[in-house]
Amino acid sequence: DAKTTQPNSMESNEEEPVHLPCNHSTISGTDYIHWYRQLPSQGPEYVIHGLTSNVNNRMASLAIAEDRKSSTLILHRATLRDAAVYYCIRYSGGNYQLIWGAGTKLIIKP
Amino acid sequence: EPEVTQTPSHQVTQMGQEVILRCVPISNHLYFYWYRQILGQKVEFLVSFYNNEISEKSEIFDDQFSVERPDGSNFTLKIRSTKLEDSAMYFCASRWRELNEKLFFGSGTQLSVL
């Protein structure tokens, strides 16, 4: 049970911002939210993670709702190279595994 | 950036044969993992490994599977008697510390069992 819900797919135009939503309504107070992506024919790649506060790094931003029941991964200016499946994962520190859902397939239109 | 290296990139084997998939995790990492992904399906956890022993394993990781870190740099996944349903992409991953460190994944080994 992935315990997160994401849309199956989303489309966006190149050079526009992309907001990828994730629902995790049953999240516990200590679960972190991790995002990974998987480009075609490649291994998963870490994108970002957070607990309560919004987070920024060179790849993306993560906006976490105040009640922590949902979060949004933001790609500020999508490129064709951002076309991938994006996974939102709840992670409990101390567990050794990540439980993966089906993810959102992001399609970037030129 | 440091990388997790997996070999071979493709492995074809006959049903019932043993296969060993090899991984070189990032050198200062302490936690090691194997995941697999059947074509078109989700990424599935197989096993985690720390301090030379299995930390956790999934239902998929039955007696036909084993892992080993034979020499301090390599991390291997062995399937003793392969089945058709073992055909999948197998990903090795490593992490430095446990708590909320990101996982670094290799590019995978595509295993095809005929």
mmCIF file of C-alpha atoms in Angstrom:
data_model
loop_
_atom_site.group_PDB
_atom_site.id
_atom_site.type_symbol
_atom_site.label_atom_id
_atom_site.label_comp_id
_atom_site.label_asym_id
_atom_site.label_seq_id
_atom_site.Cartn_x
_atom_site.Cartn_y
_atom_site.Cartn_z
ATOM 1 C CA ASP A 1 0.000 0.000 0.000
ATOM 2 C CA ALA A 2 1.683 3.140 -1.264
ATOM 3 C CA LYS A 3 -0.514 5.353 0.912
ATOM 4 C CA THR A 4 -0.183 8.219 -1.544
ATOM 5 C CA THR A 5 -2.447 9.162 -4.435
ATOM 6 C CA GLN A 6 -1.252 10.849 -7.603
ATOM 7 C CA PRO A 7 -2.843 11.507 -10.989
ATOM 8 C CA ASN A 8 -1.869 8.922 -13.576
ATOM 9 C CA SER A 9 -0.572 11.489 -16.026
ATOM 10 C CA MET A 10 -0.210 15.192 -16.657
ATOM 11 C CA GLU A 11 0.749 17.279 -19.635
ATOM 12 C CA SER A 12 2.555 20.579 -19.694
ATOM 13 C CA ASN A 13 4.159 22.859 -22.213
ATOM 14 C CA GLU A 14 7.861 23.314 -22.361
ATOM 15 C CA GLU A 15 9.241 26.253 -20.374
ATOM 16 C CA GLU A 16 6.085 26.538 -18.292
ATOM 17 C CA PRO A 17 5.779 25.706 -14.591
ATOM 18 C CA VAL A 18 4.410 22.306 -13.622
ATOM 19 C CA HIS A 19 2.570 21.495 -10.418
ATOM 20 C CA LEU A 20 2.399 17.791 -9.592
ATOM 21 C CA PRO A 21 -0.031 17.012 -6.775
ATOM 22 C CA CYS A 22 0.111 14.216 -4.240
ATOM 23 C CA ASN A 23 -2.465 13.235 -1.664
ATOM 24 C CA HIS A 24 -1.308 11.601 1.563
ATOM 25 C CA SER A 25 -4.279 12.128 3.814
ATOM 26 C CA THR A 26 -3.302 9.429 6.320
ATOM 27 C CA ILE A 27 0.220 10.653 6.842
ATOM 28 C CA SER A 28 1.612 10.450 10.349
ATOM 29 C CA GLY A 29 3.385 13.292 12.084
ATOM 30 C CA THR A 30 6.823 11.840 11.528
ATOM 31 C CA ASP A 31 6.509 10.710 7.905
ATOM 32 C CA TYR A 32 8.580 12.620 5.417
ATOM 33 C CA ILE A 33 7.487 13.170 1.845
ATOM 34 C CA HIS A 34 10.023 12.138 -0.745
ATOM 35 C CA TRP A 35 9.823 12.675 -4.482
ATOM 36 C CA TYR A 36 11.725 10.621 -7.001
ATOM 37 C CA ARG A 37 11.484 10.571 -10.750
ATOM 38 C CA GLN A 38 12.254 7.944 -13.333
ATOM 39 C CA LEU A 39 13.280 8.995 -16.791
ATOM 40 C CA PRO A 40 12.635 6.512 -19.593
ATOM 41 C CA SER A 41 14.905 3.461 -19.370
ATOM 42 C CA GLN A 42 16.731 4.791 -16.322
ATOM 43 C CA GLY A 43 16.856 4.150 -12.608
ATOM 44 C CA PRO A 44 14.883 6.333 -10.229
ATOM 45 C CA GLU A 45 16.435 9.651 -9.312
ATOM 46 C CA TYR A 46 15.925 11.621 -6.108
ATOM 47 C CA VAL A 47 14.221 14.971 -6.569
ATOM 48 C CA ILE A 48 13.409 16.468 -3.188
ATOM 49 C CA HIS A 49 11.990 15.726 0.252
ATOM 50 C CA GLY A 50 10.426 17.567 3.159
ATOM 51 C CA LEU A 51 8.515 17.252 6.417
ATOM 52 C CA THR A 52 6.506 20.382 7.122
ATOM 53 C CA SER A 53 8.121 23.409 5.586
ATOM 54 C CA ASN A 54 8.324 24.149 1.912
ATOM 55 C CA VAL A 55 11.628 23.106 0.411
ATOM 56 C CA ASN A 56 13.626 24.287 -2.561
ATOM 57 C CA ASN A 57 16.599 22.813 -4.371
ATOM 58 C CA ARG A 58 18.154 23.164 -7.783
ATOM 59 C CA MET A 59 15.726 20.695 -9.323
ATOM 60 C CA ALA A 60 12.378 21.650 -7.864
ATOM 61 C CA SER A 61 10.320 23.052 -5.022
ATOM 62 C CA LEU A 62 8.110 21.124 -2.655
ATOM 63 C CA ALA A 63 5.046 22.772 -1.184
ATOM 64 C CA ILE A 64 3.523 20.907 1.746
ATOM 65 C CA ALA A 65 0.014 21.749 2.902
ATOM 66 C CA GLU A 66 -0.348 23.059 6.405
ATOM 67 C CA ASP A 67 -2.294 19.960 7.473
ATOM 68 C CA ARG A 68 0.291 17.809 5.653
ATOM 69 C CA LYS A 69 -2.412 15.813 3.904
ATOM 70 C CA SER A 70 -1.174 16.835 0.511
ATOM 71 C CA SER A 71 1.877 18.216 -1.209
ATOM 72 C CA THR A 72 2.838 19.615 -4.588
ATOM 73 C CA LEU A 73 6.047 19.208 -6.495
ATOM 74 C CA ILE A 74 6.793 22.292 -8.538
ATOM 75 C CA LEU A 75 9.038 22.331 -11.558
ATOM 76 C CA HIS A 76 9.515 26.003 -12.224
ATOM 77 C CA ARG A 77 10.310 25.805 -15.897
ATOM 78 C CA ALA A 78 9.802 22.401 -17.438
ATOM 79 C CA THR A 79 12.073 21.179 -20.179
ATOM 80 C CA LEU A 80 11.758 18.155 -22.428
ATOM 81 C CA ARG A 81 14.283 16.439 -20.174
ATOM 82 C CA ASP A 82 11.804 16.605 -17.310
ATOM 83 C CA ALA A 83 9.499 14.122 -19.032
ATOM 84 C CA ALA A 84 9.428 11.231 -16.571
ATOM 85 C CA VAL A 85 7.316 9.357 -14.079
ATOM 86 C CA TYR A 86 7.261 11.256 -10.778
ATOM 87 C CA TYR A 87 6.750 9.336 -7.558
ATOM 88 C CA CYS A 88 5.527 10.795 -4.288
ATOM 89 C CA ILE A 89 6.556 8.536 -1.417
ATOM 90 C CA ARG A 90 5.853 8.590 2.285
ATOM 91 C CA TYR A 91 8.917 7.695 4.217
ATOM 92 C CA SER A 92 9.100 6.828 7.888
ATOM 93 C CA GLY A 93 12.569 7.301 9.231
ATOM 94 C CA GLY A 94 13.849 3.981 10.436
ATOM 95 C CA ASN A 95 12.095 1.921 7.773
ATOM 96 C CA TYR A 96 14.510 0.549 5.287
ATOM 97 C CA GLN A 97 12.303 0.528 2.281
ATOM 98 C CA LEU A 98 10.397 2.993 0.186
ATOM 99 C CA ILE A 99 6.896 1.994 -0.897
ATOM 100 C CA TRP A 100 6.285 3.132 -4.425
ATOM 101 C CA GLY A 101 2.960 3.968 -5.984
ATOM 102 C CA ALA A 102 2.199 4.164 -9.666
ATOM 103 C CA GLY A 103 3.415 7.761 -9.956
ATOM 104 C CA THR A 104 2.444 10.511 -12.376
ATOM 105 C CA LYS A 105 3.663 10.318 -15.928
ATOM 106 C CA LEU A 106 4.620 13.864 -16.910
ATOM 107 C CA ILE A 107 4.439 14.631 -20.608
ATOM 108 C CA ILE A 108 6.154 17.795 -21.826
ATOM 109 C CA LYS A 109 4.962 19.248 -25.094
ATOM 110 C CA PRO A 110 7.424 21.285 -27.142
ATOM 111 C CA GLU B 1 28.190 13.334 -8.632
ATOM 112 C CA PRO B 2 29.040 9.814 -7.403
ATOM 113 C CA GLU B 3 27.216 6.929 -9.039
ATOM 114 C CA VAL B 4 25.958 3.461 -8.265
ATOM 115 C CA THR B 5 27.218 1.103 -10.939
ATOM 116 C CA GLN B 6 25.411 -2.039 -12.032
ATOM 117 C CA THR B 7 26.608 -4.827 -14.274
ATOM 118 C CA PRO B 8 25.619 -6.267 -16.625
ATOM 119 C CA SER B 9 23.109 -3.894 -18.146
ATOM 120 C CA HIS B 10 21.330 -6.837 -19.759
ATOM 121 C CA GLN B 11 21.290 -10.484 -18.734
ATOM 122 C CA VAL B 12 19.556 -13.259 -20.597
ATOM 123 C CA THR B 13 19.263 -16.652 -18.951
ATOM 124 C CA GLN B 14 17.394 -19.890 -19.235
ATOM 125 C CA MET B 15 14.728 -20.803 -16.723
ATOM 126 C CA GLY B 16 16.225 -22.730 -13.822
ATOM 127 C CA GLN B 17 19.667 -21.189 -14.185
ATOM 128 C CA GLU B 18 21.410 -19.166 -11.506
ATOM 129 C CA VAL B 19 22.169 -15.515 -12.105
ATOM 130 C CA ILE B 20 24.207 -13.002 -10.169
ATOM 131 C CA LEU B 21 23.547 -9.325 -10.582
ATOM 132 C CA ARG B 22 26.340 -7.048 -9.509
ATOM 133 C CA CYS B 23 26.386 -3.585 -8.044
ATOM 134 C CA VAL B 24 29.065 -1.217 -6.833
ATOM 135 C CA PRO B 25 27.440 1.198 -4.380
ATOM 136 C CA ILE B 26 28.853 4.616 -3.637
ATOM 137 C CA SER B 27 31.985 4.093 -1.594
ATOM 138 C CA ASN B 28 31.084 5.711 1.737
ATOM 139 C CA HIS B 29 27.500 4.505 1.802
ATOM 140 C CA LEU B 30 26.336 2.147 4.508
ATOM 141 C CA TYR B 31 22.860 1.002 3.437
ATOM 142 C CA PHE B 32 22.238 -1.036 0.343
ATOM 143 C CA TYR B 33 19.056 -2.060 -1.437
ATOM 144 C CA TRP B 34 17.704 -4.071 -4.301
ATOM 145 C CA TYR B 35 14.473 -3.101 -6.045
ATOM 146 C CA ARG B 36 12.891 -4.527 -9.135
ATOM 147 C CA GLN B 37 10.453 -3.265 -11.728
ATOM 148 C CA ILE B 38 8.517 -5.555 -14.009
ATOM 149 C CA LEU B 39 7.840 -3.901 -17.342
ATOM 150 C CA GLY B 40 5.062 -1.351 -17.020
ATOM 151 C CA GLN B 41 4.612 -1.902 -13.301
ATOM 152 C CA LYS B 42 5.607 -0.253 -10.035
ATOM 153 C CA VAL B 43 9.033 -0.275 -8.470
ATOM 154 C CA GLU B 44 9.053 -3.011 -5.821
ATOM 155 C CA PHE B 45 11.315 -3.316 -2.809
ATOM 156 C CA LEU B 46 13.211 -6.580 -2.493
ATOM 157 C CA VAL B 47 15.750 -6.277 0.286
ATOM 158 C CA SER B 48 17.819 -3.906 2.364
ATOM 159 C CA PHE B 49 21.271 -4.644 3.740
ATOM 160 C CA TYR B 50 23.301 -3.011 6.478
ATOM 161 C CA ASN B 51 26.311 -4.022 8.513
ATOM 162 C CA ASN B 52 26.702 -7.228 6.517
ATOM 163 C CA GLU B 53 23.237 -8.523 7.131
ATOM 164 C CA ILE B 54 19.746 -8.228 5.752
ATOM 165 C CA SER B 55 17.775 -5.491 7.505
ATOM 166 C CA GLU B 56 14.445 -6.061 5.859
ATOM 167 C CA LYS B 57 13.059 -8.081 2.991
ATOM 168 C CA SER B 58 9.801 -8.239 1.097
ATOM 169 C CA GLU B 59 7.610 -11.226 0.306
ATOM 170 C CA ILE B 60 9.176 -11.336 -3.134
ATOM 171 C CA PHE B 61 12.592 -12.061 -1.622
ATOM 172 C CA ASP B 62 12.102 -15.765 -1.006
ATOM 173 C CA ASP B 63 14.621 -18.564 -0.574
ATOM 174 C CA GLN B 64 15.624 -18.330 -4.220
ATOM 175 C CA PHE B 65 17.138 -14.918 -3.597
ATOM 176 C CA SER B 66 20.251 -14.017 -1.669
ATOM 177 C CA VAL B 67 22.453 -10.973 -1.282
ATOM 178 C CA GLU B 68 26.089 -10.621 -0.428
ATOM 179 C CA ARG B 69 28.718 -7.965 0.019
ATOM 180 C CA PRO B 70 31.739 -10.118 -0.612
ATOM 181 C CA ASP B 71 34.587 -7.635 -0.610
ATOM 182 C CA GLY B 72 33.561 -4.294 0.832
ATOM 183 C CA SER B 73 32.821 -2.730 -2.514
ATOM 184 C CA ASN B 74 30.514 -5.037 -4.461
ATOM 185 C CA PHE B 75 26.934 -5.852 -3.541
ATOM 186 C CA THR B 76 25.372 -8.796 -5.339
ATOM 187 C CA LEU B 77 21.923 -10.243 -5.820
ATOM 188 C CA LYS B 78 21.778 -13.951 -6.619
ATOM 189 C CA ILE B 79 18.760 -15.774 -7.942
ATOM 190 C CA ARG B 80 19.398 -19.491 -7.570
ATOM 191 C CA SER B 81 16.890 -20.961 -9.986
ATOM 192 C CA THR B 82 15.325 -18.337 -12.180
ATOM 193 C CA LYS B 83 11.671 -18.393 -13.160
ATOM 194 C CA LEU B 84 9.965 -16.696 -16.061
ATOM 195 C CA GLU B 85 8.350 -14.257 -13.639
ATOM 196 C CA ASP B 86 11.766 -13.084 -12.456
ATOM 197 C CA SER B 87 12.126 -11.199 -15.717
ATOM 198 C CA ALA B 88 12.364 -7.567 -14.706
ATOM 199 C CA MET B 89 14.650 -4.577 -14.357
ATOM 200 C CA TYR B 90 16.636 -4.881 -11.145
ATOM 201 C CA PHE B 91 17.875 -1.718 -9.485
ATOM 202 C CA CYS B 92 20.547 -1.464 -6.852
ATOM 203 C CA ALA B 93 20.513 1.551 -4.549
ATOM 204 C CA SER B 94 22.607 2.851 -1.710
ATOM 205 C CA ARG B 95 22.354 5.425 1.007
ATOM 206 C CA TRP B 96 24.878 6.943 3.383
ATOM 207 C CA ARG B 97 22.898 7.191 6.568
ATOM 208 C CA GLU B 98 19.519 5.837 7.437
ATOM 209 C CA LEU B 99 17.289 8.697 8.376
ATOM 210 C CA ASN B 100 15.897 10.520 5.394
ATOM 211 C CA GLU B 101 18.962 10.348 3.286
ATOM 212 C CA LYS B 102 18.199 10.145 -0.385
ATOM 213 C CA LEU B 103 18.696 6.907 -2.235
ATOM 214 C CA PHE B 104 21.096 6.761 -5.141
ATOM 215 C CA PHE B 105 20.016 4.272 -7.768
ATOM 216 C CA GLY B 106 21.983 2.490 -10.421
ATOM 217 C CA SER B 107 20.787 2.357 -13.993
ATOM 218 C CA GLY B 108 19.611 -1.216 -13.573
ATOM 219 C CA THR B 109 20.104 -4.695 -14.979
ATOM 220 C CA GLN B 110 17.441 -5.944 -17.355
ATOM 221 C CA LEU B 111 17.002 -9.647 -16.613
ATOM 222 C CA SER B 112 15.244 -11.752 -19.215
ATOM 223 C CA VAL B 113 14.420 -15.331 -18.292
ATOM 224 C CA LEU B 114 13.586 -17.552 -21.278
#
